[in-house]
mmCIF file of C-alpha atoms in Angstrom:
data_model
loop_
_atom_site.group_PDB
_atom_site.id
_atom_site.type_symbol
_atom_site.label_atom_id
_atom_site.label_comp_id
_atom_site.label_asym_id
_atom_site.label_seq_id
_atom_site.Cartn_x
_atom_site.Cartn_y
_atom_site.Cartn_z
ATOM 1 C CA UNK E 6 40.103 -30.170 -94.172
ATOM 2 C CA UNK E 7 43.465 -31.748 -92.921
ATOM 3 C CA UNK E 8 46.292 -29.687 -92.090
ATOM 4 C CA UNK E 9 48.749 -29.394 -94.868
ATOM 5 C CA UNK E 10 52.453 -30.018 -93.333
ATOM 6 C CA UNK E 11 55.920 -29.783 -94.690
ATOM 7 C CA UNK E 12 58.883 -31.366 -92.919
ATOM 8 C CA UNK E 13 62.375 -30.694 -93.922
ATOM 9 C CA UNK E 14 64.657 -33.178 -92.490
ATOM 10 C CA UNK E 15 68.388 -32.772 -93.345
ATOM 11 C CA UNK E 16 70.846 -35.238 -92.391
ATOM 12 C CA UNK E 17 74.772 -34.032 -90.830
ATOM 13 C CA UNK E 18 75.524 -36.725 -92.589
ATOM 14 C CA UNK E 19 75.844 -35.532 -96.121
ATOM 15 C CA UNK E 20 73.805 -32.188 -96.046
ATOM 16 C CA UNK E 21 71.175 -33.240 -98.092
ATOM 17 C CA UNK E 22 67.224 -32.901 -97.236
ATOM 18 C CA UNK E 23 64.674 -35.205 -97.075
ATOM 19 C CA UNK E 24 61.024 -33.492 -97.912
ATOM 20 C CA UNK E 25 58.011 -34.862 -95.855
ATOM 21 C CA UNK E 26 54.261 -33.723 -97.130
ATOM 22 C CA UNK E 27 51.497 -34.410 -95.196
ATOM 23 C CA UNK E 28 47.731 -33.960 -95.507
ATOM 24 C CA UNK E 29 47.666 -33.519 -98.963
ATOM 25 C CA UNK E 30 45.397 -35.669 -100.736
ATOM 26 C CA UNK E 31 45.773 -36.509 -104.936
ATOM 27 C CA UNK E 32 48.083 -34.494 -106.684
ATOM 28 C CA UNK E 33 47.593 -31.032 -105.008
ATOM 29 C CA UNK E 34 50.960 -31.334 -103.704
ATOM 30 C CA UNK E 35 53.074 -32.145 -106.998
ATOM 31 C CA UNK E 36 53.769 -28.226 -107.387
ATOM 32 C CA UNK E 37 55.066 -27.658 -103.569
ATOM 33 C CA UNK E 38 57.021 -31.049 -104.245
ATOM 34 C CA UNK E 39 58.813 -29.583 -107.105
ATOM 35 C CA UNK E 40 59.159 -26.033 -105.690
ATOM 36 C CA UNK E 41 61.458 -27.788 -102.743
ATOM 37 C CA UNK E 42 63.121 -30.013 -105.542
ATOM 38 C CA UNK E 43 64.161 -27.311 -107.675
ATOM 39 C CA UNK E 44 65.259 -25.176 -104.895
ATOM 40 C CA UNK E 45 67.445 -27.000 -102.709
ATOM 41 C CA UNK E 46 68.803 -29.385 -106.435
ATOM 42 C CA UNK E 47 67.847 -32.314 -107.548
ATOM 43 C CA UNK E 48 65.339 -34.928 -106.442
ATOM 44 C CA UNK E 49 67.057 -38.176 -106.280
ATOM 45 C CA UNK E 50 64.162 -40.602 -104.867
ATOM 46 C CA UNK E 51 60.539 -40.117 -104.219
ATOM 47 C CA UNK E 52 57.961 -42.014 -102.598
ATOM 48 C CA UNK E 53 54.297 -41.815 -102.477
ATOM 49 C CA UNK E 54 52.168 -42.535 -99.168
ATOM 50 C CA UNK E 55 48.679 -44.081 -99.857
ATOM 51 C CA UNK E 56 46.675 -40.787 -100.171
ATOM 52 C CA UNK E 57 47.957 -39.815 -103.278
ATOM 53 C CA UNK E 58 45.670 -41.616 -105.292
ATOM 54 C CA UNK E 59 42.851 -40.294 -103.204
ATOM 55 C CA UNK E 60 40.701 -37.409 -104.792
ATOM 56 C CA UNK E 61 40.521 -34.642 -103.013
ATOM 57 C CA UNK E 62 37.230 -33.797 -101.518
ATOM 58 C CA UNK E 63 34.815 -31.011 -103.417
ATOM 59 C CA UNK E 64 32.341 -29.145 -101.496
ATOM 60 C CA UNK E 65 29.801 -27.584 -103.741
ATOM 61 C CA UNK E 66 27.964 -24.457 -102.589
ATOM 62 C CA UNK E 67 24.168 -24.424 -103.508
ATOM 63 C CA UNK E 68 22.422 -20.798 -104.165
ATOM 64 C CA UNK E 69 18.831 -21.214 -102.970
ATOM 65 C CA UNK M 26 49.435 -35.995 -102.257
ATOM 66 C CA UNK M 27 51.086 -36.891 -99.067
ATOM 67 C CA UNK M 28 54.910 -38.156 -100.079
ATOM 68 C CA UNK M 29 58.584 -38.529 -99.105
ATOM 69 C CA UNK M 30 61.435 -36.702 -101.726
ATOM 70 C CA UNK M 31 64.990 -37.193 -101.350
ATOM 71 C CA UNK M 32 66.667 -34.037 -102.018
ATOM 72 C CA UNK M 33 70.660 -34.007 -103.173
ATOM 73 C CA UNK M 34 71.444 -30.257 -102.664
ATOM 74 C CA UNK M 35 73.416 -28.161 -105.247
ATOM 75 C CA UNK M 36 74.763 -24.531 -104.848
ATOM 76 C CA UNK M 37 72.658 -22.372 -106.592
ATOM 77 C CA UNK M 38 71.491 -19.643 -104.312
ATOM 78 C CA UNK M 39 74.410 -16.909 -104.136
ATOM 79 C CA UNK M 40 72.414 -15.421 -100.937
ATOM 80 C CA UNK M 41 71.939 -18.795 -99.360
ATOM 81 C CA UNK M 42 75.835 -19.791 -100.192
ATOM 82 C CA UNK M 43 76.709 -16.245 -98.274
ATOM 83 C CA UNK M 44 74.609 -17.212 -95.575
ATOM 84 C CA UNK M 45 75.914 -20.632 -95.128
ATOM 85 C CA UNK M 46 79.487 -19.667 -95.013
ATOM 86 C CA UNK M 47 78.871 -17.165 -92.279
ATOM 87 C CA UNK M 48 77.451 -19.508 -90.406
ATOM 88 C CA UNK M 49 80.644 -21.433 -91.022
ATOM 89 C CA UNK M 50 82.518 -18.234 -89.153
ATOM 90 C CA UNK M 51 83.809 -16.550 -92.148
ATOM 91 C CA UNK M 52 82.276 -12.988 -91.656
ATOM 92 C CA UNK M 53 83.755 -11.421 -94.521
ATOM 93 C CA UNK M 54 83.146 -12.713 -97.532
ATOM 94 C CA UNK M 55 83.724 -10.913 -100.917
ATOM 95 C CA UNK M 56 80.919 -11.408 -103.602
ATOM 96 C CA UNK M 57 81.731 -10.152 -107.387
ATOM 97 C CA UNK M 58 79.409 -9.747 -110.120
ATOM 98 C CA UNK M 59 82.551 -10.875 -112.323
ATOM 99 C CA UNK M 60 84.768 -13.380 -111.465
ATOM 100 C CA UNK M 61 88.090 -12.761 -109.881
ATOM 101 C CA UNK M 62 91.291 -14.455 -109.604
ATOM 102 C CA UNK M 63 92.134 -16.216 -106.072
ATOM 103 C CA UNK M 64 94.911 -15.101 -104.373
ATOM 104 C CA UNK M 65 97.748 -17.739 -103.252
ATOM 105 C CA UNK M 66 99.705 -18.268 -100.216
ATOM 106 C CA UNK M 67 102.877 -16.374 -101.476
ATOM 107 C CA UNK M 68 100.214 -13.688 -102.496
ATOM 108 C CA UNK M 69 100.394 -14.669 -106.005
ATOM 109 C CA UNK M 70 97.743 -14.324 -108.515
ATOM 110 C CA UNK M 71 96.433 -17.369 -109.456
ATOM 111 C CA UNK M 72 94.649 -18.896 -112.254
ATOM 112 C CA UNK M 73 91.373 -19.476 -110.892
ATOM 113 C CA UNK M 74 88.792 -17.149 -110.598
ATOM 114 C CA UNK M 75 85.491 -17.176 -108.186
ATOM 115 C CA UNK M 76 82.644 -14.540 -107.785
ATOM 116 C CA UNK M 77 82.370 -15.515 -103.945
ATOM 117 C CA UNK M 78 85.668 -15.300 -102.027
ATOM 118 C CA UNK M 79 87.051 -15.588 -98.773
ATOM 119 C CA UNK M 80 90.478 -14.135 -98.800
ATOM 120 C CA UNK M 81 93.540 -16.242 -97.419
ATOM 121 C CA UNK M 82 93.610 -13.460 -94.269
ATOM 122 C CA UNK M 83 90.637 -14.596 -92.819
ATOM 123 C CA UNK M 84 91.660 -18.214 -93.436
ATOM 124 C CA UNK M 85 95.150 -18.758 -92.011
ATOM 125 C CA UNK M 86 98.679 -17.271 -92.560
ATOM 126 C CA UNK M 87 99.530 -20.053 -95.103
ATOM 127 C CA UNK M 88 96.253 -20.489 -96.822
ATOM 128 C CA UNK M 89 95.192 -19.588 -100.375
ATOM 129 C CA UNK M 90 91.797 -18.133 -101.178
ATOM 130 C CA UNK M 91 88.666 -20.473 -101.231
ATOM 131 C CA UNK M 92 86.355 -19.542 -104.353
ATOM 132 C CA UNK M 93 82.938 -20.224 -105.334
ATOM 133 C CA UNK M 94 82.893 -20.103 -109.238
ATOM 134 C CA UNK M 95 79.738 -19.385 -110.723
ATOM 135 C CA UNK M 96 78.939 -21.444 -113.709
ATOM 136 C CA UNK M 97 76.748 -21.252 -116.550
ATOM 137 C CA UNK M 98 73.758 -23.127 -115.405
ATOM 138 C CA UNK M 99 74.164 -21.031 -112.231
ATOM 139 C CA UNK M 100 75.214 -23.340 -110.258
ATOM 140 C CA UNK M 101 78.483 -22.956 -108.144
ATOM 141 C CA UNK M 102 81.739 -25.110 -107.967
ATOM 142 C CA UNK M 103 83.714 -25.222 -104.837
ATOM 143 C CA UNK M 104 87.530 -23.937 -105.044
ATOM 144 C CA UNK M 105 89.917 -24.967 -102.547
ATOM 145 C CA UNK M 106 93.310 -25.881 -102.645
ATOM 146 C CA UNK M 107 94.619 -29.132 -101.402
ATOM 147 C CA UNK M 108 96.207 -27.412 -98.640
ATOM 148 C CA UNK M 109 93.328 -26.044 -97.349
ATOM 149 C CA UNK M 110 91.044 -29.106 -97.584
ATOM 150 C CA UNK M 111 93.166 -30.751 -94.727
ATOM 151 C CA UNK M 112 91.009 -27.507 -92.604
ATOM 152 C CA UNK M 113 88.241 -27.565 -94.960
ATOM 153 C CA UNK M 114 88.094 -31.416 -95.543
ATOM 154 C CA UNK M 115 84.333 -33.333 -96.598
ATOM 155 C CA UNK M 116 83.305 -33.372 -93.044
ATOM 156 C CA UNK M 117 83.534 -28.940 -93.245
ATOM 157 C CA UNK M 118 81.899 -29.139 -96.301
ATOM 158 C CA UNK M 119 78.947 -31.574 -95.656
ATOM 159 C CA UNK M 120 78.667 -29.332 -92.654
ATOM 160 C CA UNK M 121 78.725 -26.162 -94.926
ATOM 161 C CA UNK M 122 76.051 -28.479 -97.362
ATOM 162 C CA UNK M 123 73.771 -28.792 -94.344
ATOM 163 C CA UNK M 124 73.789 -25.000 -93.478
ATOM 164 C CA UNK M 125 73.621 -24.212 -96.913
ATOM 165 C CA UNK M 126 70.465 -26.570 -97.178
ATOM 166 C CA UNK M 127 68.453 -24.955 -94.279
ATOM 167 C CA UNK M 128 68.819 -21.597 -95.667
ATOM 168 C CA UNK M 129 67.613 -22.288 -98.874
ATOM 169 C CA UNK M 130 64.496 -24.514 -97.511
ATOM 170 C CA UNK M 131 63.682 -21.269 -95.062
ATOM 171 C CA UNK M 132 63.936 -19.028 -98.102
ATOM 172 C CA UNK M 133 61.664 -21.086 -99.938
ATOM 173 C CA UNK M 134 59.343 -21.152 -97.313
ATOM 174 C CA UNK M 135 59.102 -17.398 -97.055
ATOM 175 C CA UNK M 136 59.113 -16.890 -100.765
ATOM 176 C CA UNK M 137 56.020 -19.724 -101.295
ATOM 177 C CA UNK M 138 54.541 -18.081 -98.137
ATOM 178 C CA UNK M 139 54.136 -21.090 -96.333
ATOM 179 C CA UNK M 140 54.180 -20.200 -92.601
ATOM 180 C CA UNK M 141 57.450 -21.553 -90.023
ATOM 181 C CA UNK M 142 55.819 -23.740 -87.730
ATOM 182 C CA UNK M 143 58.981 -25.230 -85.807
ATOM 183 C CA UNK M 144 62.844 -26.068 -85.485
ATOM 184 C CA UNK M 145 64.131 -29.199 -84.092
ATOM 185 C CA UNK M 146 67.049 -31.038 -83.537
ATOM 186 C CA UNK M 147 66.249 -34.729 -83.652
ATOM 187 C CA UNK M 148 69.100 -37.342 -83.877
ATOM 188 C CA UNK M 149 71.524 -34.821 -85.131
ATOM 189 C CA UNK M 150 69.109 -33.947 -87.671
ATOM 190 C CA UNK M 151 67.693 -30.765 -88.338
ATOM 191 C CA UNK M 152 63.950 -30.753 -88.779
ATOM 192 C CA UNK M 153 62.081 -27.615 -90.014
ATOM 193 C CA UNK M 154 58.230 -27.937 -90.260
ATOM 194 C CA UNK M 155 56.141 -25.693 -92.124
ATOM 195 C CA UNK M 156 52.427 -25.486 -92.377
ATOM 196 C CA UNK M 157 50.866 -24.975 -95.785
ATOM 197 C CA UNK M 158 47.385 -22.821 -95.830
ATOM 198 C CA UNK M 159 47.180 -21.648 -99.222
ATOM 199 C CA UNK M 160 46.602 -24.694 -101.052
#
């Protein structure tokens, strides 16, 4: 399983964060998106890298 | 998902907003359950009222109180009086933003239980990287 990464960057600039996930695959992440969001205000742009649509992978235990 | 969020940050963590504005230098800092009137330069009592304060003493000999009101949706506007803003201008309060910002993302972190990984500095910008191993 890939590791699961968060990277807060926040710009001197104007104070404000920009939220990196990583290694999440289909919408398993949505909730640790929002929990960021809500926390630091409000979430002004978001953009979606290419594994989002990807399902996340099952693995299915077999009792013999 | 993997994805990038943009996140415009608004006051809304009394602890955080503490926090931030000792890291800003100001080591006493009065917090009120109620809101209380700000204090003015000739000591007068003035008009507006804040539940976080910094008293004009630990500001400068003619400075008024700075305020943090409290509003109804819990989030918290800035007071400061024109005066003070030439000391406490955008740049002191994008730097208090930025402070104020960390704190509440390290919070988070702890709270959600996702485990510190790193700090770094990187073009000015503060990175924080967390590692997430419940989910």
């Amino acid at each position: 399983m890939a590791n699961k990464t968060i990277l807060v960057e926040i710009d001197p600039e104007t104070g404000d964060a920009t939220v990196d996930l990583d290694g999440y695959q289909g919408h398993g992440c949505a909730a640790v998106q929002e929990v960021f969001g809500r926390a630091l205000g409000t979430t002004t742009h978001s953009t979606k890298k290419p594994e989002y649509n990807k399902v996340p992978s099952k693995t299915t235990c077999i009792n013999r | 998902m993997s994805a990038y969020n943009s996140v415009t940050t608004i006051y809304k963590d009394q602890e955080c907003l503490v926090e931030a504005l000792k890291e800003m230098g100001y080591t006493e800092i009065e917090v009120h359950e109620l809101p209380q009137n700000l204090v003015g330069y000739h000591a007068d009592l003035r008009q507006q009222r804040a539940h976080i304060i910094i008293r004009r003493k630990n500001i400068g000999n003619a400075s008024n109180d700075i305020g943090y009101l409290r509003n109804a949706d819990g989030t918290f506007t800035e007071i400061i009086s024109d005066f003070d803003k030439r000391k406490h201008d955008s740049k002191w309060s994008t730097n208090l933003k930025a402070k104020y910002t960390e704190a509440v993302t390290m919070k988070t972190a702890r709270v959600k239980g996702f485990h510190f990984l790193s700090k770094h500095v990187v073009n000015g910008k503060v990175q924080l990287k967390f590692s997430d191993r419940k989910s």
